[in-house]
Coordinates of C-alpha atoms in Angstrom, one line a residue:
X23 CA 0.0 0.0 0.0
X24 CA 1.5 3.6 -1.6
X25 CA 0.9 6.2 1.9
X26 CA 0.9 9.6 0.5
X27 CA 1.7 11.9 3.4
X28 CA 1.8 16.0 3.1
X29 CA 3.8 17.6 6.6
X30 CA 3.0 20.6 7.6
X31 CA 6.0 22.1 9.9
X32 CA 7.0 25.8 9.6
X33 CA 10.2 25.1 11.6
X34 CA 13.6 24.3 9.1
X35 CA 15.2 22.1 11.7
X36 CA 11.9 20.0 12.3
X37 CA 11.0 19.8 8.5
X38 CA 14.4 18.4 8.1
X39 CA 14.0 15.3 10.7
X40 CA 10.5 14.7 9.5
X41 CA 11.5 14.4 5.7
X42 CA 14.1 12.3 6.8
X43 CA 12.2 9.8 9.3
X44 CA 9.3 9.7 6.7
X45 CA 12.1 8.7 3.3
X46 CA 13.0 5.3 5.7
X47 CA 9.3 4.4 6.0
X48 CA 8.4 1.4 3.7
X49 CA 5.5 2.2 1.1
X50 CA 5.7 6.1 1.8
X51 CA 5.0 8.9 -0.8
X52 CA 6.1 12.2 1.9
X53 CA 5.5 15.3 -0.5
X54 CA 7.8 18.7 0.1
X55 CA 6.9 19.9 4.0
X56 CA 4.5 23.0 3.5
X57 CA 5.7 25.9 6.0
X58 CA 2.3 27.0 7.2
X59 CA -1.5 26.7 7.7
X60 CA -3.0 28.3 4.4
X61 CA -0.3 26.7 2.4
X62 CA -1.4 23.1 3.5
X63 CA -5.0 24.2 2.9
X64 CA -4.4 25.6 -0.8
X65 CA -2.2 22.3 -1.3
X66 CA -5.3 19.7 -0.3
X67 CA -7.7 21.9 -2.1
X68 CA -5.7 21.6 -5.5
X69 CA -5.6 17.8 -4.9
X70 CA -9.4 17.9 -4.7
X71 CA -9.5 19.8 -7.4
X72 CA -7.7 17.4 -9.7
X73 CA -9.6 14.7 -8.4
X74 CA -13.0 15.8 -8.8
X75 CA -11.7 16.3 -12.7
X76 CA -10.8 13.0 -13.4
X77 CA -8.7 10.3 -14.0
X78 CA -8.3 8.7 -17.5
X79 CA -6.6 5.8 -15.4
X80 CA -9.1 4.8 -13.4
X81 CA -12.3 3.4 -14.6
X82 CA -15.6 4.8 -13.1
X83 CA -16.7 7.8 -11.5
X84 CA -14.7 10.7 -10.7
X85 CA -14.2 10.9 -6.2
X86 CA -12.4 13.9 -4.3
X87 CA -10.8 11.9 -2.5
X88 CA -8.3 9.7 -5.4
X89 CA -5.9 12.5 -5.0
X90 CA -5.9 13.5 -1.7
X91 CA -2.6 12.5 0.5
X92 CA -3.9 9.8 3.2
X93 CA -2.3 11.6 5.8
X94 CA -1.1 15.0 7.0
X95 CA 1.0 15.9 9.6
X96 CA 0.6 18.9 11.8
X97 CA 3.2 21.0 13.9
X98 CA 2.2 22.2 16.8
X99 CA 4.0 25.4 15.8
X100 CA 2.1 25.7 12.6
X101 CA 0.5 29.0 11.8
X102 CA -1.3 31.4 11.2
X103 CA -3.9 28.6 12.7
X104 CA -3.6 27.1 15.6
X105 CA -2.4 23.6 15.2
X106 CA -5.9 22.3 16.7
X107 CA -8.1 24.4 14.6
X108 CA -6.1 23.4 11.6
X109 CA -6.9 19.9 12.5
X110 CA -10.6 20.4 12.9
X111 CA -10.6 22.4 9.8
X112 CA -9.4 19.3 7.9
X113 CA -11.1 16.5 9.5
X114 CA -14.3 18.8 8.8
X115 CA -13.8 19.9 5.0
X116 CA -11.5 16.5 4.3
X117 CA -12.7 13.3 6.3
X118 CA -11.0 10.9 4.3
X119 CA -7.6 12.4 5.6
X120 CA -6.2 11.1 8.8
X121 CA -3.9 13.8 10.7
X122 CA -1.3 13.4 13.4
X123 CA -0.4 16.1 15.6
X124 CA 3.4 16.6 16.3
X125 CA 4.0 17.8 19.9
X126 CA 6.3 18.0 22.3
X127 CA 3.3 17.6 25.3
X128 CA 1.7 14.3 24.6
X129 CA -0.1 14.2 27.5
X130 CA -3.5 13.0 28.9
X131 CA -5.2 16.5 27.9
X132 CA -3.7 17.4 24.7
X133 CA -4.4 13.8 23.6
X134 CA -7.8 14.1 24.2
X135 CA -8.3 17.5 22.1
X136 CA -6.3 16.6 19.5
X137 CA -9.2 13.6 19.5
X138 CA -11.8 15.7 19.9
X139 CA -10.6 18.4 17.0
X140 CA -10.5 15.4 14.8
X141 CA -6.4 14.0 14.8
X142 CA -6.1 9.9 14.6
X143 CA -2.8 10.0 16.5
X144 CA -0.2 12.5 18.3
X145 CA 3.9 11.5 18.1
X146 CA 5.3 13.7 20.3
X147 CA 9.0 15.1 20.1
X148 CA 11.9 14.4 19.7
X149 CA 10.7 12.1 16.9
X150 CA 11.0 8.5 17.0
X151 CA 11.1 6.3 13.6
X152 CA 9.0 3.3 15.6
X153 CA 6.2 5.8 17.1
X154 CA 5.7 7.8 13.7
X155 CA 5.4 4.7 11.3
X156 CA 3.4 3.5 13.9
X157 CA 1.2 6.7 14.0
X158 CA 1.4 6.8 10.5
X159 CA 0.1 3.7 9.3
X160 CA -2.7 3.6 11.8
X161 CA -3.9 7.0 9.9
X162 CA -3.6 5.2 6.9
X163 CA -5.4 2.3 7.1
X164 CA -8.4 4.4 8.6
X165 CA -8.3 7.1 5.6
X166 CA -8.2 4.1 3.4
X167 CA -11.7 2.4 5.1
X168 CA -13.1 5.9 5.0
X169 CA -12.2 6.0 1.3
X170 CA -14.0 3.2 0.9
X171 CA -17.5 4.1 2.5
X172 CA -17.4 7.4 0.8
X173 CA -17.1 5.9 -2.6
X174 CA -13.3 7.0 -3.2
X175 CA -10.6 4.3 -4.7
X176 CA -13.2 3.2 -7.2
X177 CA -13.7 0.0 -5.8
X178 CA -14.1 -2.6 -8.7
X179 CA -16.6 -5.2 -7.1
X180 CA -19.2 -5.6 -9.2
X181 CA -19.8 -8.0 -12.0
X182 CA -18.2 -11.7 -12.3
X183 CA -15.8 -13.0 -10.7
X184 CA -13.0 -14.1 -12.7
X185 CA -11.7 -18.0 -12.4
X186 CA -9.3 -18.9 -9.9
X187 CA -6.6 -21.8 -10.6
X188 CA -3.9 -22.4 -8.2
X189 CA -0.9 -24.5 -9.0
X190 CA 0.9 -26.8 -6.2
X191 CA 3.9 -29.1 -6.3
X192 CA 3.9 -32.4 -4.8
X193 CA 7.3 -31.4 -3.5
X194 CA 9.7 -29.2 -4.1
X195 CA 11.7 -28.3 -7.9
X196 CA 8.9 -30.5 -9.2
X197 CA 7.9 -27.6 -12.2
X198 CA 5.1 -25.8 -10.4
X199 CA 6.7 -22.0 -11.2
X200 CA 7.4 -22.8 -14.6
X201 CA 3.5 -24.5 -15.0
X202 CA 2.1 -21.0 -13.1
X203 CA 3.9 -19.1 -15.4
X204 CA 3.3 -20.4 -19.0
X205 CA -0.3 -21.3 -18.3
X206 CA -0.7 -17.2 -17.3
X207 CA 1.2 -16.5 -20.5
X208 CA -1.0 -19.1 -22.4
X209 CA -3.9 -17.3 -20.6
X210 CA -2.8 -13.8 -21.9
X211 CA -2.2 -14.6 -25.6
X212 CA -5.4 -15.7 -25.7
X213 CA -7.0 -12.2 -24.7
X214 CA -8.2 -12.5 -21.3
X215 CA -6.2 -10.4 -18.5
X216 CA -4.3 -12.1 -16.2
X217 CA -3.1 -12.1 -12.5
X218 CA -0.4 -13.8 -11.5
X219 CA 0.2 -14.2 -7.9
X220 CA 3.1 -15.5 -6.0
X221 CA 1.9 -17.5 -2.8
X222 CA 5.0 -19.3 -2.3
X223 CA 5.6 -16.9 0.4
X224 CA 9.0 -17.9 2.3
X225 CA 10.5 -19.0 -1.3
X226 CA 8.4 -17.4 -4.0
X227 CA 10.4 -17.4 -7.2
X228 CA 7.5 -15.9 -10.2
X229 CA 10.0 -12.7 -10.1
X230 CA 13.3 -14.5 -10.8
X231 CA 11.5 -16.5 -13.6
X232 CA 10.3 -13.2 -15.0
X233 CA 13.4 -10.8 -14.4
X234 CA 11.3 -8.4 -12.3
X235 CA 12.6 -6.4 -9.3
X236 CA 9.8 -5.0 -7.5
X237 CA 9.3 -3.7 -3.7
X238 CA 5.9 -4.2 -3.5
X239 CA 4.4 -7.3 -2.2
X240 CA 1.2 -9.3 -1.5
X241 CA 2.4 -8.5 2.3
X242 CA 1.6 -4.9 1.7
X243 CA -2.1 -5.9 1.2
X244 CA -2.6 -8.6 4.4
X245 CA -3.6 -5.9 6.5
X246 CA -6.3 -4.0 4.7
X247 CA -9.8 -4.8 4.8
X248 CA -11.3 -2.9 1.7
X249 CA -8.8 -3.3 -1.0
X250 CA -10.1 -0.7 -3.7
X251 CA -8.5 -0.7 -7.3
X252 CA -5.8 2.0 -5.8
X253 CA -4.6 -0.2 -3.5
X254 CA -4.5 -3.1 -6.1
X255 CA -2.7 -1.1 -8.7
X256 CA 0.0 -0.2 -6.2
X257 CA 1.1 -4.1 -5.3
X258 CA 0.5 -5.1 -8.6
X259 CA 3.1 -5.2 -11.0
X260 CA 2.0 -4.6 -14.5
X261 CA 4.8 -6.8 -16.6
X262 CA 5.8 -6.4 -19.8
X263 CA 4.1 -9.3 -21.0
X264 CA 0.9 -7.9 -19.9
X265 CA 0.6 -10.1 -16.9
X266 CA -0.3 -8.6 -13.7
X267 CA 1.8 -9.9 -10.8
X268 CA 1.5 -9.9 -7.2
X269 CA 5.0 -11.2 -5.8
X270 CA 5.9 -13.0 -2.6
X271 CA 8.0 -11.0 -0.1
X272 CA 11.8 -10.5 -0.2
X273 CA 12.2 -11.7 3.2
X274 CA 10.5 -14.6 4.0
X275 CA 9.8 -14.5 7.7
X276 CA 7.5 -11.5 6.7
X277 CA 4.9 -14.3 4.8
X278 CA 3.4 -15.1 8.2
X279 CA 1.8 -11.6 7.8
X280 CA -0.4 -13.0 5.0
X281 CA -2.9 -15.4 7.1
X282 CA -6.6 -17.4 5.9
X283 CA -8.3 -13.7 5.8
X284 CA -6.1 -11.6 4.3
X285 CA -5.7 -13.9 1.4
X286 CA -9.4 -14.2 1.0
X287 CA -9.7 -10.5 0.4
X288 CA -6.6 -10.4 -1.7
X289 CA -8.1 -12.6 -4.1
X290 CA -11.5 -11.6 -4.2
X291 CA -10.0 -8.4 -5.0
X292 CA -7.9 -9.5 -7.9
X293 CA -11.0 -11.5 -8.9
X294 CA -13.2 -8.6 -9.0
X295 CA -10.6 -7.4 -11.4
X296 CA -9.2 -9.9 -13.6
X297 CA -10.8 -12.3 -15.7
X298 CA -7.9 -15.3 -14.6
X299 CA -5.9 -15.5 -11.4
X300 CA -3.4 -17.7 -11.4
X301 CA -1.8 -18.7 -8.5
X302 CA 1.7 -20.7 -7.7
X303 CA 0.9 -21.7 -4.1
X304 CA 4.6 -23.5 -4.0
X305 CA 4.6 -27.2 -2.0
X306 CA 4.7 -26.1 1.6
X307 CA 0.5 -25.9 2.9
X308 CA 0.5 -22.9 5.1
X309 CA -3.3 -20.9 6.0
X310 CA -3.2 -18.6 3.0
X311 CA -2.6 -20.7 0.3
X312 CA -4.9 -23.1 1.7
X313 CA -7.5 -20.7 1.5
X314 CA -6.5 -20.2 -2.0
X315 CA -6.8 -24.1 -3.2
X316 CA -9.9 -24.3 -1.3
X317 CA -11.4 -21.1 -3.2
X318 CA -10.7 -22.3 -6.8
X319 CA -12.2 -23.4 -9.3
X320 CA -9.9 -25.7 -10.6
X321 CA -6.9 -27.3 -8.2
X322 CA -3.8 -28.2 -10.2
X323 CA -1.2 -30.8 -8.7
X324 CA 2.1 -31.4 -10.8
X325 CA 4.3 -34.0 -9.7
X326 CA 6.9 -36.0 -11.6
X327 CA 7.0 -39.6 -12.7
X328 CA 8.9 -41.1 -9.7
X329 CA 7.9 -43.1 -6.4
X330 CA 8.8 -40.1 -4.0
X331 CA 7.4 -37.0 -5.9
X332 CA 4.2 -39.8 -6.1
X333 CA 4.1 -40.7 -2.3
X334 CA 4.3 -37.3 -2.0
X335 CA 1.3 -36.2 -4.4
X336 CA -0.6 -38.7 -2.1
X337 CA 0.6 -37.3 1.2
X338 CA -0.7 -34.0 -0.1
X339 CA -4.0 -35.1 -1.6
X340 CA -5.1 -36.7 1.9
X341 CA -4.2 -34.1 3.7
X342 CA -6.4 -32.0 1.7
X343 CA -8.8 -34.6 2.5
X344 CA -8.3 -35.0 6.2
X345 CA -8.4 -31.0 6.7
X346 CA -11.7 -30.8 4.0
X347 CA -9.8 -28.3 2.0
X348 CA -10.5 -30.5 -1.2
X349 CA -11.6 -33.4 -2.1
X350 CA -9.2 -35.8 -4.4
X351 CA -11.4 -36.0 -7.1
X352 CA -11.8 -32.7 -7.0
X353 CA -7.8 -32.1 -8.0
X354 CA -6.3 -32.4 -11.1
X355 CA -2.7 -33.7 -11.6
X356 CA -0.3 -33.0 -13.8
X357 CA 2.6 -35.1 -14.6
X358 CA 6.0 -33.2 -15.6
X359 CA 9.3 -34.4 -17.0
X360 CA 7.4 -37.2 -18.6
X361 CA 9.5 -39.3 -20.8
X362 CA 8.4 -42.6 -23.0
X363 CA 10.6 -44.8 -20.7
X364 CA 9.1 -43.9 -18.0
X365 CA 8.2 -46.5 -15.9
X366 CA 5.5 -44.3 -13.7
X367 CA 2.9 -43.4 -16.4
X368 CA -0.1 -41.0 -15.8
X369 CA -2.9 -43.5 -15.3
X370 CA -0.8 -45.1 -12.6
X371 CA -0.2 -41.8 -10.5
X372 CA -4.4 -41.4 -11.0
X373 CA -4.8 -44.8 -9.0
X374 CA -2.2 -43.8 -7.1
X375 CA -3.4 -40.5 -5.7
X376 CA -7.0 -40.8 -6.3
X377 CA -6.9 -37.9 -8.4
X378 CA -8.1 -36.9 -11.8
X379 CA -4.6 -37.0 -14.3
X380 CA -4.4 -34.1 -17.1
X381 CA -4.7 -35.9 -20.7
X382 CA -1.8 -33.5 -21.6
X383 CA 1.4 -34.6 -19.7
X384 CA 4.6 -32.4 -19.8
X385 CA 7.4 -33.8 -21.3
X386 CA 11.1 -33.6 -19.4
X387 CA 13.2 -30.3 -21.0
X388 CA 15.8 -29.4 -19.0
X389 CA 18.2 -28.8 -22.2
X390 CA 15.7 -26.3 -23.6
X391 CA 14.5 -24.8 -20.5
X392 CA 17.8 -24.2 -18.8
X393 CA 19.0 -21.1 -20.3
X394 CA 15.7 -19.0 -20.6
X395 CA 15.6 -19.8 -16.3
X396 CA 19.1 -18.8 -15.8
X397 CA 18.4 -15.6 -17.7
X398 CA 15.0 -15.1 -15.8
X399 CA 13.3 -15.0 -19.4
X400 CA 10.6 -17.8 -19.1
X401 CA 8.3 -15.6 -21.0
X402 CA 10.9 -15.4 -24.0
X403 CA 10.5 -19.8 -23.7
X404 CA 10.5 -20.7 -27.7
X405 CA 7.3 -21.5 -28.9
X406 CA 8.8 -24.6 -30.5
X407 CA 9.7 -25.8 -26.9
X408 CA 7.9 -29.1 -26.5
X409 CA 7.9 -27.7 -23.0
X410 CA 5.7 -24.3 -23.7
X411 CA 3.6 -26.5 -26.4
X412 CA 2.8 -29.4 -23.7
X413 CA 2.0 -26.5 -21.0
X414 CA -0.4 -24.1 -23.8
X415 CA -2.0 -27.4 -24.2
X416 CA -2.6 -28.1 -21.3
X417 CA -4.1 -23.9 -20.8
X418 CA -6.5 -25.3 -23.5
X419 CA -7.5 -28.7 -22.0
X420 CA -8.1 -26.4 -18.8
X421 CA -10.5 -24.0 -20.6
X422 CA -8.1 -20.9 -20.0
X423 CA -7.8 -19.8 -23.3
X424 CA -11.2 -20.0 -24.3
X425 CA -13.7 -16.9 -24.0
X426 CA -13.9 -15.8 -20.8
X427 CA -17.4 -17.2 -18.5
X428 CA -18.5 -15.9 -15.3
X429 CA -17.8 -18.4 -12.6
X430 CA -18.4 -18.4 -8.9
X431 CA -15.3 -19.6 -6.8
X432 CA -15.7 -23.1 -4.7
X433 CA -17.6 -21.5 -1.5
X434 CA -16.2 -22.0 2.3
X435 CA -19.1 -23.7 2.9
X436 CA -17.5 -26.5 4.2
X437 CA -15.4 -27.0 7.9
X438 CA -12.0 -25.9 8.1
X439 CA -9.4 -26.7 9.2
X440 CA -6.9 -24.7 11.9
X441 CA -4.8 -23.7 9.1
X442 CA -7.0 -21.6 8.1
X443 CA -8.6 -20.9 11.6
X444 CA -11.9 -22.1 11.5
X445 CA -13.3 -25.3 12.7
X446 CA -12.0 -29.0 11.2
X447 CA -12.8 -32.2 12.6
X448 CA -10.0 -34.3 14.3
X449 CA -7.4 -35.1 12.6
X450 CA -7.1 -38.5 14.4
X451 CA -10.4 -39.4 12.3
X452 CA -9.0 -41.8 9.3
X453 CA -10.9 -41.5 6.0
X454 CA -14.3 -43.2 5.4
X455 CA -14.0 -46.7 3.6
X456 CA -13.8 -46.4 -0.5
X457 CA -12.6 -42.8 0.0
X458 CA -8.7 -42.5 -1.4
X459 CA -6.1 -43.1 1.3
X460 CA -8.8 -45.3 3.2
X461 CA -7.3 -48.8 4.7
X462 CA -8.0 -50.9 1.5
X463 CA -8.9 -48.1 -1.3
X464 CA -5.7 -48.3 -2.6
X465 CA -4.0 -51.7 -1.6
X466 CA -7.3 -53.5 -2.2
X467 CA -8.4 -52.4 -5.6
X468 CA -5.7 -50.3 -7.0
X469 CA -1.7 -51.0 -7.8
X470 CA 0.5 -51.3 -4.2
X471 CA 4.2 -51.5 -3.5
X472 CA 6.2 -48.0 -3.6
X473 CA 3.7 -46.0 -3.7
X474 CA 2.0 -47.0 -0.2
X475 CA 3.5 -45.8 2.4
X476 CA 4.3 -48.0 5.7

């Protein structure tokens, strides 16, 4: 999320280490400090101004508020006005904007009348980086819901919802970038408009693959409840190829900021907006990507031809099972690095996992792959790569390429599981007789040996 802020300090010294503080804070926009009262007013009055005439990049509606800095910051040695009646002047002409008052007296009594004239925060001086981001993003986030309720952001939420496909890997290095990636390409040559997110958050590799440096994430979004088309435009990076992505974080720790809700909201919100989301969930199950296989409408599995990638596929499809994220014959597989003399064919991973197998199998191409991954250049792969013809193929037998249908995402009508914090039943509950991974299912009717586990 882009925070445009606008200070307002007359004094030289304190404009100085407020400029500074505010250039180290992650997803700020600080504009020139203005030096007094009637020069912040004339400056959010000619942002209003420009809003209320339009922008050609934003679809619907022109609001007062698209262009309008989320927050301000106020002196307490601003003038001509009075700091306080500067702040009730704003909160009363602009509401979407949250203010913080600087001061060196943060105490009990000018807390409360900077409240009551309308401020969402005081940092008092000298300033502290930790207490103004702080203050800072709190205003934020509560301009940004006002925004919202007022009709600013141009929130794109009507009309149908655009299909969801996630991709997950058995185990890891099994393809599952490389799948993500050419079936959004595949996707996007056809005509439709394409999201590709990253949900491989610890180890999320869509940007190496794509040569894209980018400091936005999908973290920037976890903690807003009303993502308008603003907000969306910000994290999203609009690729050359005409794919919008939305990239895992840098540092991985920060993916445990991305939780069941907040990827529920991201994706509705890139569903409101794209016609196909595409997303590489990578091979480790955490809450949001669960969310994510449990809210599409088709549930792609790749996995090579071998006994561990395949004991794997199963361990995976039953514990979708167990935690009712999905049912097995509700996945698809898809088998990569296939090769004629392959022992492991695709009807025998079907029995194996319980799944439904792709009729289009991926054949093995390190040769022709290697260089266009080392480069970062997947979407320069040559269109005589058996590779990039087995994947488009596969696009087609998916119905991504064909004209784009309204279709409502798999509902959450079902219990979950505490990876995604609602309800499950207990794990300790083996599956119902006949169902796959059931004592039986597999040994009694279907091929055993390496593929069972024991």
């Amino acid at each position: 999320m882009t925070i445009r802020i606008l200070p307002a300090v007359g004094e030289p010294d304190a404009a100085r280490a407020v400029s500074s503080l505010l250039s180290q804070l992650p997803g700020a926009e600080p504009a020139p400090p203005v030096a007094d009262s009637t020069a912040l007013a004339d400056a959010l009055d000619r942002a209003a101004s420009r809003a209320a005439a339009g922008s050609p990049d934003l679809p619907g509606p022109p609001s007062a508020v698209d262009e309008l800095p989320e927050v301000v910051l106020v002196h307490e040695r601003i003038g001509p006005v009075p700091a306080l009646e500067l702040i009730r002047d704003i909160a009363l002409r602009f509401p979407a904007v949250g203010v913080v008052l600087i001061t060196t007296d943060a105490g009990p009594a000018l807390f409360a009348a900077a409240m009551d004239a309308g401020a969402r925060g005081i940092v008092g001086l000298p300033l502290g980086y930790d207490e103004l981001a702080a203050r800072v993003q709190a205003a934020a986030q509560w301009a940004s819901g006002v925004r919202v309720h007022l009709g600013g952001g141009h929130e794109a939420v009507s009309g149908p919802a655009g299909t969801l496909v996630t991709v997950t890997g058995a185990k890891g290095g099994v393809g599952t970038t490389v799948t993500a990636v050419q079936l959004a390409l595949a996707a996007h040559a056809a005509g439709r408009s394409v999201a590709l997110v990253d949900m491989d958050l610890q180890s999320g590799d869509v940007a190496s693959y794509l040569d894209v440096q980018f400091r936005r994430s999908i973290v920037d979004l976890a903690g807003i409840r009303d993502i308008s088309v603003r907000v969306l435009q910000d994290a999203v990076h609009a690729h050359h190829t005409g794919l919008g992505l939305l990239l895992a974080p840098e540092e991985g720790e920060r993916g445990e900021e991305v939780d069941d809700r907040a990827a529920r909201t991201v994706l509705a919100a890139l569903r409101s907006r794209y016609e196909l989301v595409v997303v590489d969930c990578g091979s480790q199950m955490q809450s949001a990507n669960a969310a994510a296989v449990e809210l599409s409408d088709t549930a792609l599995l790749v996995t090579t031809p071998d006994v561990v990638c395949v004991r794997a596929a199963k361990r995976l499809v039953r514990l979708w099972d167990r935690l009712q994220i999905r049912k097995a014959d509700d996945t698809t597989t898809v088998v990569n690095r296939l090769t004629r003399n392959t022992e492991i064919q695709p009807p025998l991973v079907g029995k194996a996992t319980g799944t439904r197998v792709a009729r289009t199998p991926v054949p093995a191409g390190f040769k022709e792959l290697q260089p266009y991954v080392d480069a970062g250049r997947m979407q320069d792969l040559d269109a005589r790569s058996t590779v990039r013809q087995a994947l488009w193929a596969l696009a087609g037998e998916l119905g991504l390429v064909d004209a784009p249908a309204a279709r409502q995402g798999r509902g959450s009508h079902r219990a979950r599981t505490s990876l995604t914090g609602r309800r499950r039943k207990a794990l300790t509950a083996g599956p119902a007789a006949g169902e796959p991974g059931a004592p039986g299912a597999f040994g009694a009717s279907g091929p055993s040996g390496p593929y069972e586990e024991g």
